[in-house]
Amino acid sequence: MDKYKSIGAQLVGGNKDTGFTASQIYYLTHQILKLTSHLESHSEDYSSQRGLRKLLGKRRRLLIYLSDENTALYTKVVKNLGIRGLKGR
């Protein structure tokens, strides 16, 4: 449970509502980091590669939605997570 507390501490505005778009992006980023570290040692795990691609696509769609709805929050989330922004947004 301490990993979720550390993610909750990073959330923008302290909003721990899991339905909040920024919260979902933070949780997906945490899962993506876990899968990436797993794939560094198990490079031929194709099921995990597929799962990683699905998570990346879901996070990308959420980032597009957030950039359309709230640009200021989008830039804050991207900056806090240290991920690249979307092309042309």
Backbone as a ProteinNet text record, in pm:
[ID]
protein_1_A
[PRIMARY]
MDKYKSIGAQLVGGNKDTGFTASQIYYLTHQILKLTSHLESHSEDYSSQRGLRKLLGKRRRLLIYLSDENTALYTKVVKNLGIRGLKGR
[TERTIARY]
80.3	0	84.5	210	292	320.8	318.6	341.5	226.4	104.2	-9.1	-7.3	46.2	58.8	157.7	267.1	364.6	306.9	225.6	160.2	58.6	-14.4	-114.4	-51.4	69.4	137.8	178	199.3	240.5	123	2.1	-113	-131.5	-176	-196	-310.4	-284.2	-387.4	-429.2	-361.3	-395.9	-526.5	-575.5	-701.7	-677.7	-729.5	-706.6	-823.5	-914.5	-1027	-975.1	-995.4	-938.7	-1010	-1124.1	-1192	-1142.7	-1067.2	-1010.8	-908	-911.8	-826.3	-678.3	-637.2	-495.7	-454.7	-543.5	-513.6	-493.7	-580.3	-566.7	-434.5	-392.5	-264.9	-148.8	-155.1	-49.4	-42.3	-157.9	-157.9	-110	-151.1	-104.8	46.6	98	242.3	317.4	263.4	326.6	328.9	217.5	211	306.4	317	407	551.7	587.9	724.6	754.2	656	674.5	694.6	611.6	624.2	754	796.2	921.7	1039.9	1041.2	1151.7	1146.1	1026.1	1013.1	1067	1035.8	1077.9	1227.3	1293.8	1438.8	1508.3	1452.9	1514.5	1448.5	1327.2	1255.9	1214.3	1311.8	1287	1197.3	1183	1102.1	963.5	921.4	788.7	688.3	634.8	550.9	415.7	365	238.2	253.1	364.9	389.1	410.7	473.6	492.1	357.6	265.3	132.6	59	71	8.5	64.9	195.1	258.8	206.2	193.2	140	-3.3	-83.2	-221.4	-225.9	-139.3	-134.7	-87.3	11.1	59.8	-49.8	-127.4	-236.9	-345.1	-376	-477.6	-430.9	-302	-249.1	-248.5	-216	-213.8	-353.5	-455	-591.7	-634.7	-595.6	-629.5	-557.2	-433.4	-360	-423.3	-472	-540.7	-666	-742.5	-864.9	-832.3	-729.8	-693.4	-643.5	-568	-518.2	-632.4	-736	-851.6	-936.5	-950	-1037.7	-971.4	-845.8	-779.8	-630.6	-592.5	-454.6	-355.8	-394.7	-303.3	-273.2	-374.7	-354.7	-273.4	-296.5	-220.5	-71.3	-35.5	106.1	166	88.8	137.8	162.2	70.8	84.4	205	219.7	332.7	464.8	468.9	592.3	623.6	521.9	544.8	588.8	533.2	566.9	696.7	737.4	860.2	842.6	723	698.3	688.4	705.7	695.8	551.1	531.5	397.4	356.4	232.1	181	228.1	244.9	287.4	179.6	217.4	126.1	25	49.7	-44.3	29.3
-120.2	0	126.5	119.3	239.8	295.4	208.8	260.3	349.8	317.6	402.4	531.3	528	651	745.1	690	776.4	834	756.8	808.7	913.7	887.6	982.7	1113.8	1109.3	1231.8	1315.2	1249.9	1321.2	1382.7	1337.2	1380.9	1531.6	1585.7	1729	1771.4	1861.6	1912.5	1815.3	1703.5	1606.9	1533.9	1536.9	1472.5	1322.8	1242.9	1098.9	1023.2	1094.2	1032.2	955	822.3	741.1	761.1	827.7	857.9	985.7	1064	1188.6	1155.9	1226.2	1195.3	1198.6	1299.3	1310	1191.9	1146.6	1031.4	906.6	887.3	770.7	774.3	892.9	905.1	870.5	915.5	883	733.5	668.6	524.8	446.4	486.4	419.1	435.4	553.4	575.1	484.1	466	375.8	232.6	187.4	53.4	40.3	144.6	142.8	130.4	202	192.9	53.2	-7.7	-144.1	-242.5	-232.8	-323.1	-300.2	-176.2	-146.3	-209.2	-199.6	-260.7	-413.2	-471.5	-615.6	-657.6	-579	-616.1	-596.7	-518.5	-505.5	-637.5	-715.5	-844.1	-960.6	-943.2	-1048.4	-993.8	-978.6	-908.5	-987	-1117.6	-1196.5	-1227.8	-1156.6	-1175.5	-1096.8	-1162.3	-1093	-1053	-1128.2	-1090.6	-959.2	-942.7	-817.5	-702.1	-730.9	-626.5	-578.7	-672.8	-636.3	-553.7	-595.7	-521.1	-380.2	-367.1	-235.5	-145.2	-201.3	-121.7	-77.5	-164.7	-127.9	-16	-24.4	80.2	212.7	207.1	329.4	394.7	313.9	367.6	430.4	366	420.4	552.6	557.3	681.8	792.4	757.3	855.9	913.9	827.2	875.3	966	930.5	1015.2	1149.6	1148.2	1274.1	1362.9	1303	1381.2	1444	1366	1417.7	1531.9	1511.8	1614	1740.9	1726.9	1846.3	1924.7	1854.7	1924.3	1992.1	1929.4	1980.1	2086.8	2060.8	2148.9	2155.9	2251.7	2262	2287.4	2368.5	2399.8	2274.4	2195.2	2070.8	1971.5	1968.5	1880.1	1910.8	2037.8	2073.9	2043.4	2061.8	2031.9	1882.3	1799.7	1653.8	1605.8	1654	1611.6	1651.8	1771	1818.7	1737.2	1710.2	1634.1	1491.1	1429.5	1291.5	1279	1386.6	1381.5	1302.3	1304	1234.4	1336.1	1288.5	1378	1416.1	1535.8	1579.6	1518.5	1539.3	1487.9	1576.8	1517.6	1594.5	1693.8	1816.9	1918.3	1966.4	1937.5	1980.5	2055.7
0	0	0	43.5	48.9	-90.5	-194.3	-328.7	-372.2	-330.5	-365.4	-285.3	-163.4	-86.3	-153.2	-205.8	-271.8	-401.1	-471.9	-592	-551.5	-444	-396.6	-354	-301.4	-260.9	-382	-496.4	-616.9	-691.4	-662.1	-740.5	-734.2	-842.5	-854.6	-764	-674	-585.5	-477.7	-463.8	-360.7	-388	-510	-545.1	-560.1	-466.2	-467.5	-528.8	-594.4	-662	-782.2	-783.5	-890.4	-1022.9	-1023.3	-1147.7	-1212.6	-1138.1	-1187.8	-1295.6	-1407.2	-1521.3	-1485.3	-1409.5	-1372.1	-1284.1	-1195.8	-1109.8	-1194.1	-1293.2	-1379.5	-1454.7	-1499	-1570.2	-1477.8	-1351.6	-1255.9	-1230.2	-1209	-1182.9	-1304.7	-1424.2	-1545.1	-1562.2	-1531.2	-1541.7	-1445.8	-1326.4	-1230.4	-1284.3	-1342.6	-1400.2	-1518.2	-1599.5	-1714.8	-1668.5	-1563	-1510.5	-1457.4	-1391.3	-1340.6	-1455.4	-1558.3	-1672.5	-1748.8	-1759	-1828.1	-1756.4	-1623.7	-1548.9	-1559.5	-1565.6	-1583.3	-1719.4	-1822.4	-1957.1	-1980.5	-1895.7	-1908.6	-1879.5	-1788	-1755.1	-1827.7	-1879.3	-1951.7	-2088.1	-2175.6	-2302.4	-2397.7	-2380.1	-2472.1	-2416.4	-2315.2	-2256.3	-2340.7	-2442.4	-2540.4	-2482.6	-2385.5	-2322.6	-2246.5	-2179.5	-2107.5	-2204.4	-2319.1	-2419.5	-2471.3	-2491.7	-2538.3	-2432.5	-2307.2	-2198.8	-2187.1	-2207.1	-2201.2	-2312.5	-2432.7	-2544.3	-2517.5	-2455.7	-2423.1	-2319.8	-2217.2	-2115.6	-2173.7	-2263.4	-2326.9	-2410.3	-2480.1	-2559.6	-2473.5	-2361.2	-2271	-2211.1	-2169.9	-2113.8	-2218.9	-2342.7	-2450	-2473.3	-2474.7	-2493.1	-2378.1	-2254.9	-2140.4	-2147.7	-2194	-2209.1	-2315.2	-2423.5	-2526.8	-2469	-2394.9	-2333.2	-2237.5	-2154.3	-2056.5	-2124.8	-2232	-2301	-2364.7	-2407.9	-2466.8	-2359.9	-2243.2	-2138	-2050.1	-2009.2	-1912.1	-1945.9	-2024	-2072	-1958.9	-1860.8	-1750	-1668.1	-1640.1	-1565.1	-1646.8	-1778.2	-1865.8	-1858.5	-1869.3	-1863.7	-1727.2	-1621.3	-1487.1	-1468.4	-1518.8	-1507.2	-1585.7	-1708.9	-1793	-1728.3	-1671.7	-1607.3	-1481.8	-1398.6	-1275.1	-1302.1	-1405.3	-1435.7	-1514.6	-1578.3	-1658.6	-1785.7	-1842	-1967.7	-2079.7	-2203	-2316.8	-2340.3	-2386	-2422	-2553.7	-2589.3	-2714.6	-2829	-2945.9	-3061.9	-3100.6	-3119.6	-3165.3	-3061.9	-2935.5	-2829.5	-2722.9
[MASK]
+++++++++++++++++++++++++++++++++++++++++++++++++++++++++++++++++++++++++++++++++++++++++

